[in-house]
Amino acid sequence: MSIHDTFGQPLLTFPELDKSPLSIRAKALVFVDPRSRQLREELELLAPLALPVLIRGETGTGKELLARQIHRASDRAGLFVSVNCAAISPTYADAELFGYSAGAYSGTASSRAGWFGSANGGTLYLDEIADLPLAIQVKLLAALENREVIRVGAQQPNPVDVRLVAASSIDLGEAVSAGKFHERLYHYLREGHLELPALRDRVGDILPLAEYFVGIYSPRLNLPVPLISDAAQRVLELHSWPGNTRELENVIHFALLVSSGEEILPEHLNLPTPLQALASQLDQLCLRAVASERSALQHLLEQALLRINA
């Protein structure tokens, strides 16, 4: 059965992104696992509302694609503008976000609208919003609440109509407690909150995503579309995926290269075997356990490995 038939339309693709010459990665979200289906229901409820959205999720989980789907499912006719806050220089963050007037800087003969101006009537996506300087966070909140921005060097504000979707791989509540994130901005963003689970926590999405990546990359590599063997499927499902969807994409791309388009086997994945993966997970459990529990867990692990090897 195709993954397209398993749950409504569990595979969401973004073909508009593939038209960009800079687009080299596959672009899709999968909603097969029960946790993902719940997330999609929450997304569909939030998307039409005039609320900001905060997406929390580990690196590589697909937060930007989730933000794009929010924009696509809304009624906002303007552009979706994506900004990586970690890549903005603190010196020029004000001008990058809110724009500047002519003459604000040496050699600037014309004005610039900034990312806010570019997203007017649409959606502004701020990835890793916690990387913005605190002073810029204050100005960001004022722009959102007052629906206007003051460009660097300007005297009068410019009206803007922007929906903010922000994302973070860290707990912003903890960042507020540590004095590293503006508390009022945090509460403003919390009006709409989505938690994007790590790939290891939505195992039902792993094989559909792997199948999608196989279908995308096989033609790009001029290879026939191979099957993923049952043994390879088990390896994929047992891996902990610290790099999430991005890591899975890289693993499948590598497997296609070394398998030459034939059936994908466990050795093509370059991942730990199921036994090694289980041992690694138990090792991590032992490390997290208190001293009184650690020796007992290690003994149980050794006994289990002896039985399996026997």
PDB file of C-alpha atoms in Angstrom:
ATOM      1  CA  MET A   1       0.000   0.000   0.000  1.00  0.00           C
ATOM      2  CA  SER A   2       1.276   3.456  -0.836  1.00  0.00           C
ATOM      3  CA  ILE A   3       1.749   5.837   2.058  1.00  0.00           C
ATOM      4  CA  HIS A   4      -0.547   8.222   0.170  1.00  0.00           C
ATOM      5  CA  ASP A   5      -3.459   5.905   1.022  1.00  0.00           C
ATOM      6  CA  THR A   6      -2.825   5.191   4.686  1.00  0.00           C
ATOM      7  CA  PHE A   7      -4.376   8.261   6.329  1.00  0.00           C
ATOM      8  CA  GLY A   8      -6.210  10.838   4.280  1.00  0.00           C
ATOM      9  CA  GLN A   9      -3.222  12.554   2.763  1.00  0.00           C
ATOM     10  CA  PRO A  10      -0.458  11.795   5.260  1.00  0.00           C
ATOM     11  CA  LEU A  11       2.288  12.936   2.905  1.00  0.00           C
ATOM     12  CA  LEU A  12       2.547  16.696   2.440  1.00  0.00           C
ATOM     13  CA  THR A  13       5.036  17.783  -0.214  1.00  0.00           C
ATOM     14  CA  PHE A  14       6.230  21.262  -1.144  1.00  0.00           C
ATOM     15  CA  PRO A  15       6.805  21.209  -4.925  1.00  0.00           C
ATOM     16  CA  GLU A  16       7.174  24.983  -5.053  1.00  0.00           C
ATOM     17  CA  LEU A  17      10.455  24.633  -3.162  1.00  0.00           C
ATOM     18  CA  ASP A  18      11.868  22.210  -5.737  1.00  0.00           C
ATOM     19  CA  LYS A  19      11.685  24.969  -8.362  1.00  0.00           C
ATOM     20  CA  SER A  20      14.455  26.860  -6.609  1.00  0.00           C
ATOM     21  CA  PRO A  21      17.962  26.198  -7.971  1.00  0.00           C
ATOM     22  CA  LEU A  22      19.160  26.268  -4.350  1.00  0.00           C
ATOM     23  CA  SER A  23      16.838  23.429  -3.320  1.00  0.00           C
ATOM     24  CA  ILE A  24      18.865  20.230  -3.019  1.00  0.00           C
ATOM     25  CA  ARG A  25      17.041  18.499  -0.175  1.00  0.00           C
ATOM     26  CA  ALA A  26      13.731  16.686  -0.367  1.00  0.00           C
ATOM     27  CA  LYS A  27      10.793  18.546   1.146  1.00  0.00           C
ATOM     28  CA  ALA A  28       7.949  16.631   2.790  1.00  0.00           C
ATOM     29  CA  LEU A  29       6.090  16.056   6.030  1.00  0.00           C
ATOM     30  CA  VAL A  30       4.578  12.693   6.942  1.00  0.00           C
ATOM     31  CA  PHE A  31       1.618  12.221   9.287  1.00  0.00           C
ATOM     32  CA  VAL A  32       1.271   8.447   9.721  1.00  0.00           C
ATOM     33  CA  ASP A  33       2.290   7.904  13.348  1.00  0.00           C
ATOM     34  CA  PRO A  34      -0.493   8.656  15.879  1.00  0.00           C
ATOM     35  CA  ARG A  35       1.559  11.488  17.413  1.00  0.00           C
ATOM     36  CA  SER A  36       2.013  13.053  13.972  1.00  0.00           C
ATOM     37  CA  ARG A  37      -1.676  12.751  13.185  1.00  0.00           C
ATOM     38  CA  GLN A  38      -2.481  14.550  16.420  1.00  0.00           C
ATOM     39  CA  LEU A  39       0.012  17.256  15.447  1.00  0.00           C
ATOM     40  CA  ARG A  40      -1.674  17.644  12.070  1.00  0.00           C
ATOM     41  CA  GLU A  41      -5.063  18.076  13.716  1.00  0.00           C
ATOM     42  CA  GLU A  42      -3.612  20.799  15.942  1.00  0.00           C
ATOM     43  CA  LEU A  43      -1.993  22.445  12.913  1.00  0.00           C
ATOM     44  CA  GLU A  44      -5.252  22.494  10.965  1.00  0.00           C
ATOM     45  CA  LEU A  45      -7.008  24.135  13.914  1.00  0.00           C
ATOM     46  CA  LEU A  46      -4.331  26.813  14.312  1.00  0.00           C
ATOM     47  CA  ALA A  47      -3.620  27.624  10.656  1.00  0.00           C
ATOM     48  CA  PRO A  48      -6.789  29.673   9.897  1.00  0.00           C
ATOM     49  CA  LEU A  49      -6.581  31.662  13.141  1.00  0.00           C
ATOM     50  CA  ALA A  50      -4.990  35.105  13.392  1.00  0.00           C
ATOM     51  CA  LEU A  51      -2.570  33.922  16.056  1.00  0.00           C
ATOM     52  CA  PRO A  52       1.209  33.722  16.286  1.00  0.00           C
ATOM     53  CA  VAL A  53       2.584  30.186  16.464  1.00  0.00           C
ATOM     54  CA  LEU A  54       5.583  28.811  18.336  1.00  0.00           C
ATOM     55  CA  ILE A  55       6.997  25.504  17.070  1.00  0.00           C
ATOM     56  CA  ARG A  56       9.224  23.571  19.442  1.00  0.00           C
ATOM     57  CA  GLY A  57      11.297  20.707  18.063  1.00  0.00           C
ATOM     58  CA  GLU A  58      14.778  19.288  17.796  1.00  0.00           C
ATOM     59  CA  THR A  59      17.105  20.232  14.950  1.00  0.00           C
ATOM     60  CA  GLY A  60      16.292  18.345  11.762  1.00  0.00           C
ATOM     61  CA  THR A  61      12.660  17.548  12.575  1.00  0.00           C
ATOM     62  CA  GLY A  62      11.172  19.759   9.835  1.00  0.00           C
ATOM     63  CA  LYS A  63      10.035  22.862  11.715  1.00  0.00           C
ATOM     64  CA  GLU A  64      10.245  25.116   8.651  1.00  0.00           C
ATOM     65  CA  LEU A  65       8.078  22.739   6.600  1.00  0.00           C
ATOM     66  CA  LEU A  66       5.512  22.776   9.394  1.00  0.00           C
ATOM     67  CA  ALA A  67       5.587  26.584   9.312  1.00  0.00           C
ATOM     68  CA  ARG A  68       5.130  26.544   5.535  1.00  0.00           C
ATOM     69  CA  GLN A  69       2.093  24.311   5.905  1.00  0.00           C
ATOM     70  CA  ILE A  70       0.609  26.714   8.463  1.00  0.00           C
ATOM     71  CA  HIS A  71       1.002  29.530   5.930  1.00  0.00           C
ATOM     72  CA  ARG A  72      -0.343  27.397   3.083  1.00  0.00           C
ATOM     73  CA  ALA A  73      -3.422  26.410   5.101  1.00  0.00           C
ATOM     74  CA  SER A  74      -4.137  30.000   6.172  1.00  0.00           C
ATOM     75  CA  ASP A  75      -5.897  32.732   4.199  1.00  0.00           C
ATOM     76  CA  ARG A  76      -2.843  34.996   4.049  1.00  0.00           C
ATOM     77  CA  ALA A  77      -2.146  36.065   0.474  1.00  0.00           C
ATOM     78  CA  GLY A  78       1.312  37.510   1.080  1.00  0.00           C
ATOM     79  CA  LEU A  79       4.674  35.796   0.983  1.00  0.00           C
ATOM     80  CA  PHE A  80       6.114  33.212   3.344  1.00  0.00           C
ATOM     81  CA  VAL A  81       9.453  34.697   4.422  1.00  0.00           C
ATOM     82  CA  SER A  82      11.913  32.417   6.200  1.00  0.00           C
ATOM     83  CA  VAL A  83      14.701  33.861   8.371  1.00  0.00           C
ATOM     84  CA  ASN A  84      17.375  31.936  10.265  1.00  0.00           C
ATOM     85  CA  CYS A  85      17.971  34.084  13.342  1.00  0.00           C
ATOM     86  CA  ALA A  86      21.232  32.292  14.105  1.00  0.00           C
ATOM     87  CA  ALA A  87      22.633  33.635  10.826  1.00  0.00           C
ATOM     88  CA  ILE A  88      21.760  37.301  11.492  1.00  0.00           C
ATOM     89  CA  SER A  89      24.615  39.502  12.672  1.00  0.00           C
ATOM     90  CA  PRO A  90      23.672  41.117  16.018  1.00  0.00           C
ATOM     91  CA  THR A  91      25.083  44.391  14.661  1.00  0.00           C
ATOM     92  CA  TYR A  92      22.632  44.501  11.768  1.00  0.00           C
ATOM     93  CA  ALA A  93      19.709  42.525  13.212  1.00  0.00           C
ATOM     94  CA  ASP A  94      17.603  45.694  13.537  1.00  0.00           C
ATOM     95  CA  ALA A  95      18.085  46.635   9.875  1.00  0.00           C
ATOM     96  CA  GLU A  96      17.702  43.047   8.637  1.00  0.00           C
ATOM     97  CA  LEU A  97      14.359  42.560  10.360  1.00  0.00           C
ATOM     98  CA  PHE A  98      12.780  45.996  10.282  1.00  0.00           C
ATOM     99  CA  GLY A  99      14.543  47.675   7.343  1.00  0.00           C
ATOM    100  CA  TYR A 100      16.339  50.991   7.049  1.00  0.00           C
ATOM    101  CA  SER A 101      15.749  54.348   5.409  1.00  0.00           C
ATOM    102  CA  ALA A 102      17.927  55.951   2.741  1.00  0.00           C
ATOM    103  CA  GLY A 103      21.103  57.320   4.255  1.00  0.00           C
ATOM    104  CA  ALA A 104      20.791  55.321   7.470  1.00  0.00           C
ATOM    105  CA  TYR A 105      24.176  53.788   6.756  1.00  0.00           C
ATOM    106  CA  SER A 106      27.143  55.050   4.807  1.00  0.00           C
ATOM    107  CA  GLY A 107      26.597  54.334   1.119  1.00  0.00           C
ATOM    108  CA  THR A 108      22.879  53.485   1.377  1.00  0.00           C
ATOM    109  CA  ALA A 109      21.175  55.714  -1.170  1.00  0.00           C
ATOM    110  CA  SER A 110      17.861  53.835  -1.036  1.00  0.00           C
ATOM    111  CA  SER A 111      15.652  52.373   1.658  1.00  0.00           C
ATOM    112  CA  ARG A 112      14.995  48.719   2.381  1.00  0.00           C
ATOM    113  CA  ALA A 113      11.827  47.166   3.777  1.00  0.00           C
ATOM    114  CA  GLY A 114      13.550  44.411   5.790  1.00  0.00           C
ATOM    115  CA  TRP A 115      12.132  40.964   6.423  1.00  0.00           C
ATOM    116  CA  PHE A 116       9.039  42.411   8.092  1.00  0.00           C
ATOM    117  CA  GLY A 117       8.268  44.504   5.034  1.00  0.00           C
ATOM    118  CA  SER A 118       8.845  41.538   2.709  1.00  0.00           C
ATOM    119  CA  ALA A 119       6.363  39.455   4.718  1.00  0.00           C
ATOM    120  CA  ASN A 120       3.684  42.179   4.803  1.00  0.00           C
ATOM    121  CA  GLY A 121       0.335  40.475   4.245  1.00  0.00           C
ATOM    122  CA  GLY A 122       1.966  37.082   4.696  1.00  0.00           C
ATOM    123  CA  THR A 123       3.874  35.012   7.223  1.00  0.00           C
ATOM    124  CA  LEU A 124       7.277  35.692   8.771  1.00  0.00           C
ATOM    125  CA  TYR A 125       9.055  32.549   9.955  1.00  0.00           C
ATOM    126  CA  LEU A 126      11.824  33.111  12.496  1.00  0.00           C
ATOM    127  CA  ASP A 127      13.874  29.966  13.020  1.00  0.00           C
ATOM    128  CA  GLU A 128      15.798  29.712  16.308  1.00  0.00           C
ATOM    129  CA  ILE A 129      14.179  32.903  17.575  1.00  0.00           C
ATOM    130  CA  ALA A 130      16.095  32.642  20.857  1.00  0.00           C
ATOM    131  CA  ASP A 131      19.245  33.676  18.976  1.00  0.00           C
ATOM    132  CA  LEU A 132      17.886  37.206  18.494  1.00  0.00           C
ATOM    133  CA  PRO A 133      19.440  39.797  20.850  1.00  0.00           C
ATOM    134  CA  LEU A 134      17.160  40.754  23.747  1.00  0.00           C
ATOM    135  CA  ALA A 135      16.884  44.359  22.525  1.00  0.00           C
ATOM    136  CA  ILE A 136      15.618  43.103  19.154  1.00  0.00           C
ATOM    137  CA  GLN A 137      13.158  40.786  20.902  1.00  0.00           C
ATOM    138  CA  VAL A 138      11.663  43.846  22.622  1.00  0.00           C
ATOM    139  CA  LYS A 139      11.330  45.694  19.305  1.00  0.00           C
ATOM    140  CA  LEU A 140       9.889  42.569  17.669  1.00  0.00           C
ATOM    141  CA  LEU A 141       7.142  42.342  20.278  1.00  0.00           C
ATOM    142  CA  ALA A 142       6.310  46.036  19.839  1.00  0.00           C
ATOM    143  CA  ALA A 143       6.092  45.611  16.053  1.00  0.00           C
ATOM    144  CA  LEU A 144       3.741  42.650  16.407  1.00  0.00           C
ATOM    145  CA  GLU A 145       1.499  44.280  19.002  1.00  0.00           C
ATOM    146  CA  ASN A 146       1.339  47.699  17.303  1.00  0.00           C
ATOM    147  CA  ARG A 147       1.345  46.302  13.736  1.00  0.00           C
ATOM    148  CA  GLU A 148       3.973  48.806  12.682  1.00  0.00           C
ATOM    149  CA  VAL A 149       7.757  49.000  12.380  1.00  0.00           C
ATOM    150  CA  ILE A 150      10.217  51.862  12.548  1.00  0.00           C
ATOM    151  CA  ARG A 151      13.045  51.398  10.105  1.00  0.00           C
ATOM    152  CA  VAL A 152      16.586  52.241  11.147  1.00  0.00           C
ATOM    153  CA  GLY A 153      17.122  55.953  10.480  1.00  0.00           C
ATOM    154  CA  ALA A 154      13.399  56.671  10.006  1.00  0.00           C
ATOM    155  CA  GLN A 155      11.248  59.007  12.089  1.00  0.00           C
ATOM    156  CA  GLN A 156       7.807  57.637  11.236  1.00  0.00           C
ATOM    157  CA  PRO A 157       6.537  54.061  11.573  1.00  0.00           C
ATOM    158  CA  ASN A 158       5.396  51.926   8.646  1.00  0.00           C
ATOM    159  CA  PRO A 159       2.215  49.835   9.056  1.00  0.00           C
ATOM    160  CA  VAL A 160       2.676  46.075   8.651  1.00  0.00           C
ATOM    161  CA  ASP A 161       0.357  43.083   8.689  1.00  0.00           C
ATOM    162  CA  VAL A 162       2.519  40.080   9.517  1.00  0.00           C
ATOM    163  CA  ARG A 163       1.743  36.748  11.098  1.00  0.00           C
ATOM    164  CA  LEU A 164       4.698  35.423  13.051  1.00  0.00           C
ATOM    165  CA  VAL A 165       5.579  31.743  13.182  1.00  0.00           C
ATOM    166  CA  ALA A 166       8.637  31.182  15.355  1.00  0.00           C
ATOM    167  CA  ALA A 167      10.632  28.040  16.048  1.00  0.00           C
ATOM    168  CA  SER A 168      13.123  26.936  18.639  1.00  0.00           C
ATOM    169  CA  SER A 169      15.085  23.800  19.421  1.00  0.00           C
ATOM    170  CA  ILE A 170      15.411  24.863  23.067  1.00  0.00           C
ATOM    171  CA  ASP A 171      12.855  25.338  25.830  1.00  0.00           C
ATOM    172  CA  LEU A 172      12.026  29.052  25.715  1.00  0.00           C
ATOM    173  CA  GLY A 173      10.462  28.856  29.163  1.00  0.00           C
ATOM    174  CA  GLU A 174      13.854  27.857  30.553  1.00  0.00           C
ATOM    175  CA  ALA A 175      15.485  30.617  28.485  1.00  0.00           C
ATOM    176  CA  VAL A 176      13.115  33.131  30.107  1.00  0.00           C
ATOM    177  CA  SER A 177      14.069  31.865  33.571  1.00  0.00           C
ATOM    178  CA  ALA A 178      17.745  32.228  32.651  1.00  0.00           C
ATOM    179  CA  GLY A 179      17.202  35.816  31.493  1.00  0.00           C
ATOM    180  CA  LYS A 180      18.018  34.945  27.879  1.00  0.00           C
ATOM    181  CA  PHE A 181      14.564  35.422  26.344  1.00  0.00           C
ATOM    182  CA  HIS A 182      12.017  38.203  26.721  1.00  0.00           C
ATOM    183  CA  GLU A 183       9.172  37.011  28.949  1.00  0.00           C
ATOM    184  CA  ARG A 184       6.375  39.010  27.312  1.00  0.00           C
ATOM    185  CA  LEU A 185       7.424  37.860  23.849  1.00  0.00           C
ATOM    186  CA  TYR A 186       7.383  34.275  25.100  1.00  0.00           C
ATOM    187  CA  HIS A 187       3.813  34.626  26.380  1.00  0.00           C
ATOM    188  CA  TYR A 188       2.790  36.338  23.133  1.00  0.00           C
ATOM    189  CA  LEU A 189       4.118  33.396  21.112  1.00  0.00           C
ATOM    190  CA  ARG A 190       2.518  30.823  23.391  1.00  0.00           C
ATOM    191  CA  GLU A 191      -0.949  31.736  22.103  1.00  0.00           C
ATOM    192  CA  GLY A 192      -0.416  29.082  19.472  1.00  0.00           C
ATOM    193  CA  HIS A 193       1.985  26.290  20.355  1.00  0.00           C
ATOM    194  CA  LEU A 194       2.967  23.174  18.397  1.00  0.00           C
ATOM    195  CA  GLU A 195       5.338  20.479  19.613  1.00  0.00           C
ATOM    196  CA  LEU A 196       7.055  18.632  16.749  1.00  0.00           C
ATOM    197  CA  PRO A 197       8.163  15.263  18.181  1.00  0.00           C
ATOM    198  CA  ALA A 198      11.593  13.855  17.467  1.00  0.00           C
ATOM    199  CA  LEU A 199      11.633  11.132  14.807  1.00  0.00           C
ATOM    200  CA  ARG A 200      12.457   8.459  17.422  1.00  0.00           C
ATOM    201  CA  ASP A 201       9.173   9.349  19.155  1.00  0.00           C
ATOM    202  CA  ARG A 202       7.064   8.850  16.009  1.00  0.00           C
ATOM    203  CA  VAL A 203       8.310   5.505  14.763  1.00  0.00           C
ATOM    204  CA  GLY A 204       5.316   5.136  12.460  1.00  0.00           C
ATOM    205  CA  ASP A 205       6.693   7.945  10.277  1.00  0.00           C
ATOM    206  CA  ILE A 206      10.142   6.406   9.722  1.00  0.00           C
ATOM    207  CA  LEU A 207       9.375   3.923   6.932  1.00  0.00           C
ATOM    208  CA  PRO A 208       6.969   6.234   5.038  1.00  0.00           C
ATOM    209  CA  LEU A 209       9.634   8.950   5.107  1.00  0.00           C
ATOM    210  CA  ALA A 210      12.289   6.469   3.983  1.00  0.00           C
ATOM    211  CA  GLU A 211      10.030   5.379   1.105  1.00  0.00           C
ATOM    212  CA  TYR A 212       9.513   9.017   0.143  1.00  0.00           C
ATOM    213  CA  PHE A 213      13.262   9.728   0.117  1.00  0.00           C
ATOM    214  CA  VAL A 214      13.894   6.604  -1.979  1.00  0.00           C
ATOM    215  CA  GLY A 215      11.306   7.811  -4.492  1.00  0.00           C
ATOM    216  CA  ILE A 216      12.827  11.288  -4.647  1.00  0.00           C
ATOM    217  CA  TYR A 217      16.514  10.426  -4.874  1.00  0.00           C
ATOM    218  CA  SER A 218      16.414   7.357  -7.132  1.00  0.00           C
ATOM    219  CA  PRO A 219      15.478   9.397 -10.258  1.00  0.00           C
ATOM    220  CA  ARG A 220      17.990  12.094  -9.324  1.00  0.00           C
ATOM    221  CA  LEU A 221      20.711   9.421  -9.259  1.00  0.00           C
ATOM    222  CA  ASN A 222      19.370   7.739 -12.428  1.00  0.00           C
ATOM    223  CA  LEU A 223      18.687   4.553 -10.476  1.00  0.00           C
ATOM    224  CA  PRO A 224      15.678   2.214 -10.438  1.00  0.00           C
ATOM    225  CA  VAL A 225      13.517   2.606  -7.345  1.00  0.00           C
ATOM    226  CA  PRO A 226      14.582  -0.205  -4.974  1.00  0.00           C
ATOM    227  CA  LEU A 227      12.676  -1.943  -2.213  1.00  0.00           C
ATOM    228  CA  ILE A 228      13.805  -1.632   1.388  1.00  0.00           C
ATOM    229  CA  SER A 229      14.356  -5.139   2.751  1.00  0.00           C
ATOM    230  CA  ASP A 230      12.540  -6.278   5.891  1.00  0.00           C
ATOM    231  CA  ALA A 231      15.847  -6.460   7.758  1.00  0.00           C
ATOM    232  CA  ALA A 232      16.760  -2.914   6.697  1.00  0.00           C
ATOM    233  CA  GLN A 233      13.328  -1.713   7.791  1.00  0.00           C
ATOM    234  CA  ARG A 234      13.944  -3.129  11.267  1.00  0.00           C
ATOM    235  CA  VAL A 235      17.296  -1.332  11.457  1.00  0.00           C
ATOM    236  CA  LEU A 236      15.650   1.945  10.446  1.00  0.00           C
ATOM    237  CA  GLU A 237      12.894   1.599  13.038  1.00  0.00           C
ATOM    238  CA  LEU A 238      15.298   0.751  15.877  1.00  0.00           C
ATOM    239  CA  HIS A 239      17.779   3.558  15.226  1.00  0.00           C
ATOM    240  CA  SER A 240      17.461   6.497  17.647  1.00  0.00           C
ATOM    241  CA  TRP A 241      17.838   9.197  14.922  1.00  0.00           C
ATOM    242  CA  PRO A 242      19.629  11.963  16.840  1.00  0.00           C
ATOM    243  CA  GLY A 243      19.667  13.958  13.589  1.00  0.00           C
ATOM    244  CA  ASN A 244      15.955  13.286  12.991  1.00  0.00           C
ATOM    245  CA  THR A 245      14.472  13.516   9.478  1.00  0.00           C
ATOM    246  CA  ARG A 246      17.593  15.154   8.082  1.00  0.00           C
ATOM    247  CA  GLU A 247      19.705  12.204   9.231  1.00  0.00           C
ATOM    248  CA  LEU A 248      17.237   9.710   7.729  1.00  0.00           C
ATOM    249  CA  GLU A 249      17.415  11.556   4.418  1.00  0.00           C
ATOM    250  CA  ASN A 250      21.216  11.358   4.418  1.00  0.00           C
ATOM    251  CA  VAL A 251      21.149   7.649   5.310  1.00  0.00           C
ATOM    252  CA  ILE A 252      18.770   6.818   2.446  1.00  0.00           C
ATOM    253  CA  HIS A 253      20.786   8.891  -0.018  1.00  0.00           C
ATOM    254  CA  PHE A 254      23.950   7.008   0.986  1.00  0.00           C
ATOM    255  CA  ALA A 255      22.157   3.640   0.799  1.00  0.00           C
ATOM    256  CA  LEU A 256      21.039   4.332  -2.765  1.00  0.00           C
ATOM    257  CA  LEU A 257      24.591   5.175  -3.789  1.00  0.00           C
ATOM    258  CA  VAL A 258      26.120   1.996  -2.364  1.00  0.00           C
ATOM    259  CA  SER A 259      23.260  -0.334  -3.347  1.00  0.00           C
ATOM    260  CA  SER A 260      23.282   0.892  -6.981  1.00  0.00           C
ATOM    261  CA  GLY A 261      19.496   0.817  -7.115  1.00  0.00           C
ATOM    262  CA  GLU A 262      19.120  -2.798  -6.002  1.00  0.00           C
ATOM    263  CA  GLU A 263      17.315  -3.859  -2.832  1.00  0.00           C
ATOM    264  CA  ILE A 264      18.428  -1.828   0.178  1.00  0.00           C
ATOM    265  CA  LEU A 265      19.956  -4.125   2.804  1.00  0.00           C
ATOM    266  CA  PRO A 266      21.083  -3.359   6.377  1.00  0.00           C
ATOM    267  CA  GLU A 267      24.731  -3.109   5.326  1.00  0.00           C
ATOM    268  CA  HIS A 268      23.825  -0.321   2.881  1.00  0.00           C
ATOM    269  CA  LEU A 269      22.499   1.892   5.689  1.00  0.00           C
ATOM    270  CA  ASN A 270      25.767   2.255   7.589  1.00  0.00           C
ATOM    271  CA  LEU A 271      23.804   2.173  10.865  1.00  0.00           C
ATOM    272  CA  PRO A 272      24.181   0.052  14.009  1.00  0.00           C
ATOM    273  CA  THR A 273      22.493  -3.362  13.855  1.00  0.00           C
ATOM    274  CA  PRO A 274      19.296  -3.765  15.913  1.00  0.00           C
ATOM    275  CA  LEU A 275      21.304  -5.489  18.651  1.00  0.00           C
ATOM    276  CA  GLN A 276      23.896  -2.716  18.703  1.00  0.00           C
ATOM    277  CA  ALA A 277      21.143  -0.095  18.721  1.00  0.00           C
ATOM    278  CA  LEU A 278      19.421  -1.812  21.647  1.00  0.00           C
ATOM    279  CA  ALA A 279      22.700  -2.046  23.546  1.00  0.00           C
ATOM    280  CA  SER A 280      23.358   1.648  22.922  1.00  0.00           C
ATOM    281  CA  GLN A 281      19.908   2.613  24.196  1.00  0.00           C
ATOM    282  CA  LEU A 282      20.386   0.497  27.318  1.00  0.00           C
ATOM    283  CA  ASP A 283      23.817   2.041  27.853  1.00  0.00           C
ATOM    284  CA  GLN A 284      22.215   5.474  27.771  1.00  0.00           C
ATOM    285  CA  LEU A 285      19.608   4.279  30.249  1.00  0.00           C
ATOM    286  CA  CYS A 286      22.386   3.068  32.549  1.00  0.00           C
ATOM    287  CA  LEU A 287      24.131   6.434  32.330  1.00  0.00           C
ATOM    288  CA  ARG A 288      20.951   8.249  33.333  1.00  0.00           C
ATOM    289  CA  ALA A 289      20.217   5.862  36.205  1.00  0.00           C
ATOM    290  CA  VAL A 290      21.282   6.583  39.747  1.00  0.00           C
ATOM    291  CA  ALA A 291      24.281   4.669  41.075  1.00  0.00           C
ATOM    292  CA  SER A 292      22.139   2.175  42.997  1.00  0.00           C
ATOM    293  CA  GLU A 293      20.305   1.156  39.803  1.00  0.00           C
ATOM    294  CA  ARG A 294      23.233   1.223  37.389  1.00  0.00           C
ATOM    295  CA  SER A 295      24.875  -2.074  38.326  1.00  0.00           C
ATOM    296  CA  ALA A 296      21.546  -3.921  38.191  1.00  0.00           C
ATOM    297  CA  LEU A 297      20.786  -2.535  34.723  1.00  0.00           C
ATOM    298  CA  GLN A 298      24.246  -3.423  33.466  1.00  0.00           C
ATOM    299  CA  HIS A 299      23.857  -6.986  34.802  1.00  0.00           C
ATOM    300  CA  LEU A 300      20.500  -7.368  33.035  1.00  0.00           C
ATOM    301  CA  LEU A 301      22.035  -6.065  29.802  1.00  0.00           C
ATOM    302  CA  GLU A 302      24.929  -8.523  30.005  1.00  0.00           C
ATOM    303  CA  GLN A 303      22.559 -11.436  30.640  1.00  0.00           C
ATOM    304  CA  ALA A 304      20.322 -10.427  27.732  1.00  0.00           C
ATOM    305  CA  LEU A 305      23.283 -10.177  25.364  1.00  0.00           C
ATOM    306  CA  LEU A 306      24.547 -13.604  26.468  1.00  0.00           C
ATOM    307  CA  ARG A 307      21.147 -15.175  25.739  1.00  0.00           C
ATOM    308  CA  ILE A 308      20.929 -13.508  22.314  1.00  0.00           C
ATOM    309  CA  ASN A 309      24.465 -14.545  21.358  1.00  0.00           C
ATOM    310  CA  ALA A 310      23.759 -18.090  22.520  1.00  0.00           C
TER     311      ALA A 310
END
